[in-house]
Coordinates of C-alpha atoms and ligand atoms in Angstrom, one line a residue:
X1 CA -193.3 179.1 70.2
X2 CA -196.1 177.4 72.1
X3 CA -196.7 173.7 71.7
X4 CA -200.1 172.6 70.4
X5 CA -202.3 169.5 71.0
X6 CA -203.2 168.6 67.4
X7 CA -206.2 166.3 67.6
X8 CA -208.7 164.5 69.9
X9 CA -205.7 163.2 71.9
X10 CA -205.7 160.1 74.0
X11 CA -206.4 162.2 77.2
X12 CA -204.0 160.0 79.3
X13 CA -202.7 163.2 80.9
X14 CA -199.0 162.1 80.9
X15 CA -198.3 165.5 79.3
X16 CA -200.1 167.3 82.2
X17 CA -197.6 165.9 84.7
X18 CA -194.6 166.4 82.4
X19 CA -195.3 170.1 82.0
X20 CA -193.1 172.2 84.3
X21 CA -195.5 175.2 84.3
X22 CA -198.9 173.4 84.6
X23 CA -200.1 174.9 81.3
X24 CA -202.0 171.8 80.0
X25 CA -205.7 171.5 81.1
X26 CA -208.1 170.2 82.1
X27 CA -206.0 168.1 84.5
X28 CA -207.5 164.8 85.8
X29 CA -208.4 166.5 89.1
X30 CA -210.4 169.3 87.5
X31 CA -214.1 168.9 87.1
X32 CA -214.2 169.3 83.3
X33 CA -211.6 166.5 82.6
X34 CA -214.3 163.8 82.3
X35 CA -216.2 165.7 79.6
X36 CA -213.3 167.4 77.7
X37 CA -213.0 166.6 74.0
X38 CA -209.2 166.8 74.3
X39 CA -206.5 168.5 76.4
X40 CA -205.3 172.0 75.6
X41 CA -202.0 173.9 76.0
X42 CA -202.2 177.5 77.1
X43 CA -200.1 179.4 74.5
X44 CA -199.5 182.3 76.9
X45 CA -198.0 180.0 79.6
X46 CA -196.1 177.4 77.5
X47 CA -192.4 177.7 78.0
X48 CA -191.7 175.6 74.9
X49 CA -189.6 173.0 76.7
X50 CA -191.1 170.1 74.7
X51 CA -191.5 167.9 77.7
X52 CA -195.1 167.3 76.8
X53 CA -194.1 166.0 73.3
X54 CA -191.9 163.4 74.9
X55 CA -194.6 162.4 77.4
X56 CA -197.4 162.0 74.8
X57 CA -197.8 158.4 73.8
X58 CA -199.6 159.1 70.6
X59 CA -197.6 161.9 69.0
X60 CA -200.4 164.4 69.3
X61 CA -198.3 167.4 70.4
X62 CA -196.3 169.6 68.1
X63 CA -194.5 173.0 68.2
X64 CA -196.8 175.5 66.5
X65 CA -194.3 176.3 63.8
X66 CA -194.2 172.6 62.8
X67 CA -197.9 172.2 62.3
X68 CA -199.1 170.8 59.0
X69 CA -202.0 172.6 57.2
X70 CA -204.4 170.0 58.6
X71 CA -203.2 170.6 62.1
X72 CA -203.2 174.5 61.9
X73 CA -206.8 174.9 63.2
X74 CA -205.7 173.4 66.5
X75 CA -203.5 176.4 67.3
X76 CA -206.8 178.4 67.8
X77 CA -208.6 175.5 69.4
X78 CA -205.9 175.3 72.1
X79 CA -205.9 179.1 72.6
X80 CA -209.7 179.4 72.7
X81 CA -209.8 177.1 75.7
X82 CA -208.0 179.8 77.8
X83 CA -210.0 182.7 76.4
X84 CA -212.0 183.1 79.5
X85 CA -208.9 182.9 81.7
X86 CA -208.3 179.8 83.8
X87 CA -206.8 179.5 87.3
X88 CA -203.7 177.3 86.8
X89 CA -203.5 176.7 90.5
X90 CA -200.2 175.4 91.6
X91 CA -197.1 175.8 89.5
X92 CA -197.0 172.0 88.9
X93 CA -200.0 169.8 88.3
X94 CA -200.9 167.8 91.4
X95 CA -199.2 164.4 91.0
X96 CA -201.1 161.6 92.8
X97 CA -199.2 160.3 95.8
X98 CA -197.4 156.9 95.5
X99 CA -199.4 153.8 96.4
X100 CA -198.3 152.0 99.6
X101 CA -199.4 148.7 101.1
X102 CA -199.3 148.9 104.9
X103 CA -198.4 145.4 105.9
X104 CA -198.3 141.8 104.7
X105 CA -197.0 140.3 101.4
X106 CA -197.1 142.5 98.3
X107 CA -200.5 142.3 96.6
X108 CA -201.4 139.7 93.9
X109 CA -204.1 141.0 91.7
X110 CA -206.0 139.3 88.8
X111 CA -207.2 141.6 86.0
X112 CA -209.7 140.4 83.5
X113 CA -209.4 141.9 80.0
X114 CA -206.3 143.5 78.4
X115 CA -207.6 146.7 76.9
X116 CA -206.6 150.2 77.9
X117 CA -208.3 150.2 81.3
X118 CA -206.8 146.8 82.1
X119 CA -203.3 147.9 81.1
X120 CA -203.4 151.1 83.0
X121 CA -204.8 149.3 86.1
X122 CA -201.8 146.9 85.8
X123 CA -199.4 149.8 85.5
X124 CA -200.8 151.5 88.6
X125 CA -200.8 148.2 90.6
X126 CA -197.1 147.5 89.6
X127 CA -196.0 150.8 91.1
X128 CA -196.2 148.9 94.4
X129 CA -192.9 147.1 95.1
X130 CA -193.2 143.4 94.7
X131 CA -196.9 143.5 93.4
X132 CA -197.9 140.9 90.8
X133 CA -200.6 141.1 88.2
X134 CA -202.1 138.1 86.3
X135 CA -204.0 139.4 83.3
X136 CA -206.6 137.2 81.6
X137 CA -207.6 137.8 78.0
X138 CA -210.0 135.6 76.0
X139 CA -208.5 136.5 72.6
X140 CA -205.2 135.3 71.3
X141 CA -203.8 138.9 71.3
X142 CA -204.0 141.7 73.9
X143 CA -205.0 145.3 74.1
X144 CA -208.7 145.2 73.3
X145 CA -210.1 148.3 71.6
X146 CA -206.6 149.9 71.4
X147 CA -206.0 147.1 68.8
X148 CA -209.4 146.3 67.5
X149 CA -211.2 149.7 67.9
X150 CA -208.8 152.3 66.6
X151 CA -209.2 152.9 62.8
X152 CA -206.3 151.6 60.7
X153 CA -205.5 155.0 59.2
X154 CA -205.1 156.4 62.8
X155 CA -201.6 155.0 63.1
X156 CA -200.5 157.6 65.6
X157 CA -203.2 156.6 68.0
X158 CA -202.3 153.0 67.6
X159 CA -198.9 153.8 68.9
X160 CA -200.4 153.7 72.4
X161 CA -199.8 149.9 72.0
X162 CA -196.1 150.7 72.4
X163 CA -196.8 152.1 75.9
X164 CA -198.8 148.9 76.7
X165 CA -195.8 146.8 75.6
X166 CA -193.6 148.7 78.1
X167 CA -196.2 148.1 80.8
X168 CA -196.3 144.4 79.9
X169 CA -192.5 144.0 80.2
X170 CA -192.5 145.0 83.9
X171 CA -191.5 142.5 86.5
X172 CA -194.5 140.9 88.1
X173 CA -196.7 141.1 85.0
X174 CA -198.1 137.8 83.5
X175 CA -200.4 137.7 80.6
X176 CA -202.7 134.7 80.1
X177 CA -204.1 134.8 76.5
X178 CA -206.9 132.5 75.1
X179 CA -208.3 132.4 78.7
X180 CA -211.9 133.2 79.2
X181 CA -213.2 133.9 82.7
X182 CA -216.4 131.9 83.1
X183 CA -215.3 129.2 80.6
X184 CA -211.6 128.4 81.4
X185 CA -211.4 129.8 84.9
X186 CA -214.1 131.2 87.3
X187 CA -214.4 134.1 89.7
X188 CA -214.0 131.9 92.8
X189 CA -210.7 130.5 91.4
X190 CA -209.4 133.9 90.7
X191 CA -210.2 135.1 94.2
X192 CA -208.5 131.9 95.6
X193 CA -205.3 132.7 93.9
X194 CA -205.3 136.5 94.3
X195 CA -206.0 139.3 96.8
X196 CA -208.4 141.0 94.5
X197 CA -209.9 140.7 91.0
X198 CA -210.4 143.7 88.7
X199 CA -212.8 143.3 85.7
X200 CA -211.8 145.6 82.8
X201 CA -213.9 143.9 80.2
X202 CA -215.1 146.9 78.3
X203 CA -218.5 147.2 76.6
X204 CA -218.5 144.2 74.3
X205 CA -221.9 144.7 72.8
X206 CA -223.7 147.6 71.2
X207 CA -227.0 149.5 71.7
X208 CA -229.7 148.4 69.3
X209 CA -232.2 150.6 67.5
X210 CA -235.7 150.1 68.6
X211 CA -237.4 150.8 65.2
X212 CA -239.6 148.8 62.8
X213 CA -237.4 146.8 60.5
X214 CA -234.2 147.3 62.5
X215 CA -233.8 143.7 63.7
X216 CA -230.7 142.2 62.3
X217 CA -229.2 145.4 60.7
X218 CA -225.5 145.7 61.0
X219 CA -223.8 147.8 63.5
X220 CA -220.8 150.2 63.2
X221 CA -219.0 148.3 65.9
X222 CA -219.3 145.0 63.9
X223 CA -218.0 147.0 60.9
X224 CA -215.1 148.3 62.9
X225 CA -214.3 144.8 64.2
X226 CA -214.4 143.6 60.6
X227 CA -212.0 146.1 59.1
X228 CA -209.6 145.6 62.1
X229 CA -209.6 141.8 61.9
X230 CA -211.3 141.1 65.3
X231 CA -211.6 137.3 65.5
X232 CA -215.4 137.7 66.4
X233 CA -216.1 139.8 63.3
X234 CA -214.1 138.4 60.4
X235 CA -217.0 136.5 58.9
X236 CA -219.4 139.5 58.5
X237 CA -220.5 140.4 55.0
X238 CA -221.5 144.0 54.3
X239 CA -223.4 145.1 51.2
X240 CA -221.1 147.6 49.4
X241 CA -222.9 147.2 46.0
X242 CA -225.2 150.2 46.3
X243 CA -224.0 153.8 45.7
X244 CA -225.2 154.9 49.1
X245 CA -224.5 153.7 52.7
X246 CA -226.3 155.2 55.7
X247 CA -224.9 155.4 59.3
X248 CA -227.4 156.1 62.1
X249 CA -225.8 158.2 64.9
X250 CA -223.0 160.7 64.6
X251 CA -220.4 159.9 67.3
X252 CA -216.7 159.3 66.6
X253 CA -217.3 155.7 65.7
X254 CA -219.7 156.8 62.9
X255 CA -217.1 159.2 61.6
X256 CA -214.4 156.4 61.6
X257 CA -216.7 154.1 59.6
X258 CA -217.7 156.9 57.2
X259 CA -214.1 157.7 56.6
X260 CA -213.1 154.1 56.0
X261 CA -216.0 153.7 53.5
X262 CA -214.9 156.7 51.5
X263 CA -211.1 156.8 51.7
X264 CA -209.2 155.8 48.6
X265 CA -208.4 152.0 49.0
X266 CA -204.8 152.9 48.0
X267 CA -204.5 154.9 51.2
X268 CA -206.0 152.0 53.3
X269 CA -203.6 149.6 51.6
X270 CA -200.7 151.4 53.4
X271 CA -202.3 150.6 56.8
X272 CA -202.7 147.3 58.6
X273 CA -206.4 147.1 57.7
X274 CA -207.6 143.4 57.6
X275 CA -206.8 142.1 54.1
X276 CA -210.4 140.7 53.5
X277 CA -211.9 144.1 54.3
X278 CA -209.4 145.9 52.0
X279 CA -210.4 143.6 49.2
X280 CA -214.1 144.2 49.8
X281 CA -213.5 148.0 50.0
X282 CA -211.5 147.9 46.7
X283 CA -214.6 146.4 45.0
X284 CA -217.0 148.8 46.8
X285 CA -219.5 150.9 44.8
X286 CA -220.3 153.2 47.6
X287 CA -220.1 156.8 46.5
X288 CA -221.9 158.5 49.3
X289 CA -222.1 157.9 53.1
X290 CA -224.9 159.7 54.9
X291 CA -224.4 160.1 58.6
X292 CA -227.8 160.7 60.2
X293 CA -228.3 162.7 63.3
X294 CA -231.6 163.1 65.1
X295 CA -230.6 166.4 66.6
X296 CA -228.8 169.5 65.2
X297 CA -225.2 170.4 64.3
X298 CA -224.3 171.9 67.7
X299 CA -225.4 168.6 69.4
X300 CA -223.1 166.5 67.2
X301 CA -221.7 163.6 69.2
X302 CA -218.3 163.6 67.3
X303 CA -215.5 165.7 68.6
X304 CA -214.1 168.7 66.8
X305 CA -210.7 167.0 66.2
X306 CA -212.4 164.0 64.5
X307 CA -214.5 166.3 62.3
X308 CA -211.3 168.1 61.2
X309 CA -209.7 164.8 60.5
X310 CA -212.6 163.6 58.4
X311 CA -212.7 166.8 56.4
X312 CA -209.0 166.6 55.8
X313 CA -209.3 163.1 54.4
X314 CA -212.5 163.1 52.3
X315 CA -215.3 165.4 50.9
X316 CA -217.7 166.4 53.6
X317 CA -221.1 168.0 52.9
X318 CA -223.5 169.3 55.6
X319 CA -227.2 169.1 55.3
X320 CA -229.0 171.0 58.1
X321 CA -229.5 174.5 59.5
X322 CA -226.1 175.9 60.5
X323 CA -227.4 179.1 62.0
X324 CA -226.3 179.8 65.6
X325 CA -229.3 179.6 68.0
X326 CA -227.4 181.7 70.4
X327 CA -226.2 180.8 73.9
X328 CA -223.8 178.2 72.7
X329 CA -220.4 177.8 74.3
X330 CA -217.4 175.5 74.4
X331 CA -217.4 172.4 72.2
X332 CA -220.9 172.9 70.8
X333 CA -220.1 176.4 69.6
X334 CA -216.8 175.3 68.1
X335 CA -218.4 172.4 66.2
X336 CA -221.1 174.6 64.7
X337 CA -218.3 177.1 63.6
X338 CA -216.2 174.2 62.1
X339 CA -219.2 172.8 60.2
X340 CA -220.2 176.2 58.9
X341 CA -216.6 176.8 57.8
X342 CA -216.2 173.6 55.7
X343 CA -215.2 174.4 52.1
X344 CA -217.0 173.3 49.0
X345 CA -216.5 169.5 48.4
X346 CA -214.4 168.3 45.6
X347 CA -215.0 165.5 43.1
X348 CA -215.4 161.9 44.2
X349 CA -216.8 160.0 47.2
X350 CA -218.4 162.1 49.9
X351 CA -219.7 162.0 53.4
X352 CA -223.0 163.8 54.1
X353 CA -223.6 164.9 57.6
X354 CA -227.3 165.2 57.8
X355 CA -229.1 166.7 60.8
X356 CA -232.6 166.8 62.3
X357 CA -233.3 163.4 60.6
X358 CA -234.5 160.9 63.1
X359 CA -235.0 157.6 61.4
X360 CA -238.5 156.2 61.8
X361 CA -238.0 152.7 60.3
X362 CA -235.9 150.5 58.0
X363 CA -237.0 148.7 54.9
X364 CA -235.0 146.3 52.6
X365 CA -234.4 149.4 50.4
X366 CA -233.1 151.8 53.0
X367 CA -234.0 154.1 55.9
X368 CA -237.3 155.8 56.5
X369 CA -237.2 159.3 57.7
X370 CA -240.9 160.2 58.2
X371 CA -242.4 159.9 54.6
X372 CA -239.1 159.9 52.9
X373 CA -237.2 156.7 51.9
X374 CA -233.4 157.3 51.9
X375 CA -232.3 154.4 49.6
X376 CA -229.2 152.6 50.6
X377 CA -227.5 149.2 50.4
X378 CA -225.6 149.2 53.6
X379 CA -227.3 150.6 56.8
X380 CA -225.3 150.6 60.0
X381 CA -226.5 151.7 63.4
X382 CA -223.8 153.6 65.4
X383 CA -225.6 154.6 68.5
X384 CA -223.0 153.5 71.1
X385 CA -221.5 150.5 72.7
X386 CA -223.1 148.6 75.6
X387 CA -221.6 146.5 78.4
X388 CA -222.5 142.8 78.8
X389 CA -223.2 141.2 82.1
X390 CA -220.2 139.6 83.8
X391 CA -221.0 136.2 85.2
X392 CA -221.4 136.4 89.0
X393 CA -221.4 140.2 89.2
X394 CA -224.4 142.5 89.6
X395 CA -225.4 144.3 86.4
X396 CA -227.4 147.5 85.6
X397 CA -229.2 146.7 82.4
X398 CA -230.0 150.4 81.8
X399 CA -226.5 151.6 81.8
X400 CA -224.8 148.4 80.8
X401 CA -222.4 148.7 83.7
X402 CA -221.5 146.9 87.0
X403 CA -222.8 149.0 89.9
X404 CA -219.7 150.2 91.8
X405 CA -218.4 152.8 94.2
X406 CA -215.1 154.3 92.9
X407 CA -214.4 150.9 91.3
X408 CA -215.5 148.6 94.2
X409 CA -218.3 146.3 93.0
X410 CA -221.3 147.0 95.2
X411 CA -222.1 144.0 97.5
X412 CA -219.0 142.0 96.5
X413 CA -215.8 141.2 98.3
X414 CA -212.4 141.9 96.8
X415 CA -214.0 142.6 93.4
X416 CA -213.5 145.7 91.3
X417 CA -214.2 147.2 87.9
X418 CA -212.4 149.7 85.6
X419 CA -213.0 151.2 82.2
X420 CA -216.3 151.1 80.2
X421 CA -217.8 148.3 82.3
X422 CA -217.4 150.7 85.3
X423 CA -218.4 154.0 83.9
X424 CA -220.1 153.3 80.5
X425 CA -218.8 153.7 76.9
X426 CA -217.4 157.2 76.9
X427 CA -214.1 159.0 76.7
X428 CA -210.8 158.3 74.9
X429 CA -208.1 155.6 75.4
X430 CA -206.2 157.6 78.0
X431 CA -209.4 158.5 79.9
X432 CA -209.1 154.9 81.2
X433 CA -205.8 155.8 82.9
X434 CA -207.6 158.2 85.4
X435 CA -210.5 155.7 85.7
X436 CA -208.1 152.7 86.4
X437 CA -206.1 154.8 88.8
X438 CA -209.2 155.5 90.9
X439 CA -210.1 151.8 91.0
X440 CA -206.6 150.7 92.0
X441 CA -206.5 153.3 94.7
X442 CA -209.8 152.0 96.1
X443 CA -208.5 148.5 95.9
X444 CA -205.3 149.4 97.8
X445 CA -207.2 151.4 100.4
X446 CA -209.4 148.4 101.0
X447 CA -206.3 146.2 101.4
X448 CA -205.0 148.7 103.9
X449 CA -208.3 148.7 105.7
X450 CA -209.0 152.3 104.9
X451 CA -212.4 152.9 103.1
X452 CA -212.0 155.7 100.5
X453 CA -214.8 158.3 100.8
X454 CA -215.7 157.0 104.3
Ligands
LIG1 P1 -221.5 158.2 71.1 O1 -220.4 159.2 71.0 O2 -222.2 158.0 72.4 O3 -222.5 158.6 69.9 C1 -223.8 157.9 69.8 C2 -224.6 158.6 68.7 O4 -225.8 157.8 68.6 C3 -225.1 160.0 69.0 O5 -225.1 160.7 67.8 C4 -226.5 159.8 69.5 O6 -227.4 160.9 69.2 C5 -227.0 158.6 68.6 N1 -228.1 157.9 69.1 C6 -228.2 157.3 70.3 N2 -229.4 156.7 70.4 C7 -230.0 156.9 69.2 C8 -231.3 156.5 68.7 N3 -232.1 155.7 69.4 N4 -231.6 156.9 67.4 C9 -230.8 157.7 66.7 N5 -229.5 158.1 67.1 C10 -229.2 157.7 68.4 O7 -221.0 156.7 70.7 P2 -219.8 156.2 69.8 O8 -219.6 156.9 68.5 O9 -220.0 154.7 69.7 O10 -218.4 156.5 70.7 C11 -218.2 155.9 71.9 C12 -217.0 156.5 72.6 O11 -215.8 156.2 72.0 C13 -217.1 158.1 72.6 O12 -216.6 158.6 73.8 C14 -216.2 158.4 71.5 O13 -215.6 159.7 71.6 C15 -215.1 157.4 71.7 N6 -214.4 157.2 70.4 C16 -213.4 158.0 70.1 C17 -212.7 157.9 68.9 C18 -211.6 158.9 68.6 O14 -211.2 159.7 69.5 N7 -211.1 158.9 67.4 C19 -213.0 157.0 68.0 C20 -214.1 156.1 68.3 C21 -214.7 156.2 69.5 P3 -227.9 161.8 70.4 O15 -226.7 162.7 70.7 O16 -229.0 162.6 69.8 O17 -228.3 160.9 71.6

């Protein structure tokens, strides 16, 4: 009875190291880890020990006989990953070697931000005996996007906060809330009091559409912040009085927003959605949410797992050519197959996934697609997050990241980055674990006088 990863998991790879037969891939040291939609269990190699289930922080792994109907497609999705055969290498996945500091007092590190990358960086740092971490968070509560980005109906994913609570309870960890670097404390003071500073401040802004009429339209990230009660976004007002809403872009954020706009409010009431958002959604007249993609179905930016989750929760209709252009493989081929296999929608609110529909402008009445006006009350752009400059650090406007070499900020002393401000807004919560580990290893190598990659 093989075990099965049952959704776009968090990719933190704890399961990889827990597995006694190295049957969960890609592992963090394999080249396709960075681009993988999720991790997959090889059904032919799984020995059914259940160690991965215990290790998974978000409850994404189940024995195959215990799958719910919504999870059943993942049995094949896991198996398909191994169709071409895969060299599992060593019997056990390669566990990174323990961190060591060569000499001197244990390191004292400041970490700015308290989202997933920050928490994983702290965890890695605290593996060094006697190390201390001071974490600075501008908001009154910690955990960043793990708290304010995950949709309220994704309760399992939110359970990653339990892992962060465990990290925060370790000796040597101190959390400073309501403390903004640049306002309450500056970089020089952080460096004075610590051996190094790690910025894990995420991508706090979003990319903007460069189209006529697009100035001032709402963004999906504002909407997500609103329904999750983010202190910066509670005062937004969204027009839910029209029967149609349009979301531009079709990544996982767009699907989250489309789902929240169409789910039965009674379902949302059982979650910890922000009360004001729930009230507004109860009064909503939105019947149809159109998710606009400028390219075709095989190029959808959402992951297969999130598409399956959407289709299990609400009616989904596809508008676009679903014929296979040939030559597709991996995630693109799977997405096309899943879209083509969607059943007929039932009654009630629906999400329309519309393809080959690049918007050309916005008017007060909706979205222009060439000559066509797609009427809508609410229009949200969902075309990706973007990092903001960090005071005193270099910044690449094009990528919205701080230029760095394996986490070391280029041209700066004892200063590092981790997470989205380091690599851009991509991946899942647990992807930040591998990213933060790389940064901390660079930092420790520098403390030890060994330049990584030199
Ligand atoms: P994303 O995955 O990068 O998707 C951006 C979308 O915007 C794409 O469809 C892209 O289309 C479109 N786009 C970009 N520029 C555009 C333009 N000028 N005009 C029209 N469309 C444009 O971004 P995201 O949805 O914000 O997600 C960010 C990251 O968070 C992703 O890694 C995502 O997987 C992750 N996330 C995961 C979950 C989850 O696992 N449940 C939930 C939320 C977010 P093109 O492809 O044509 O460029």
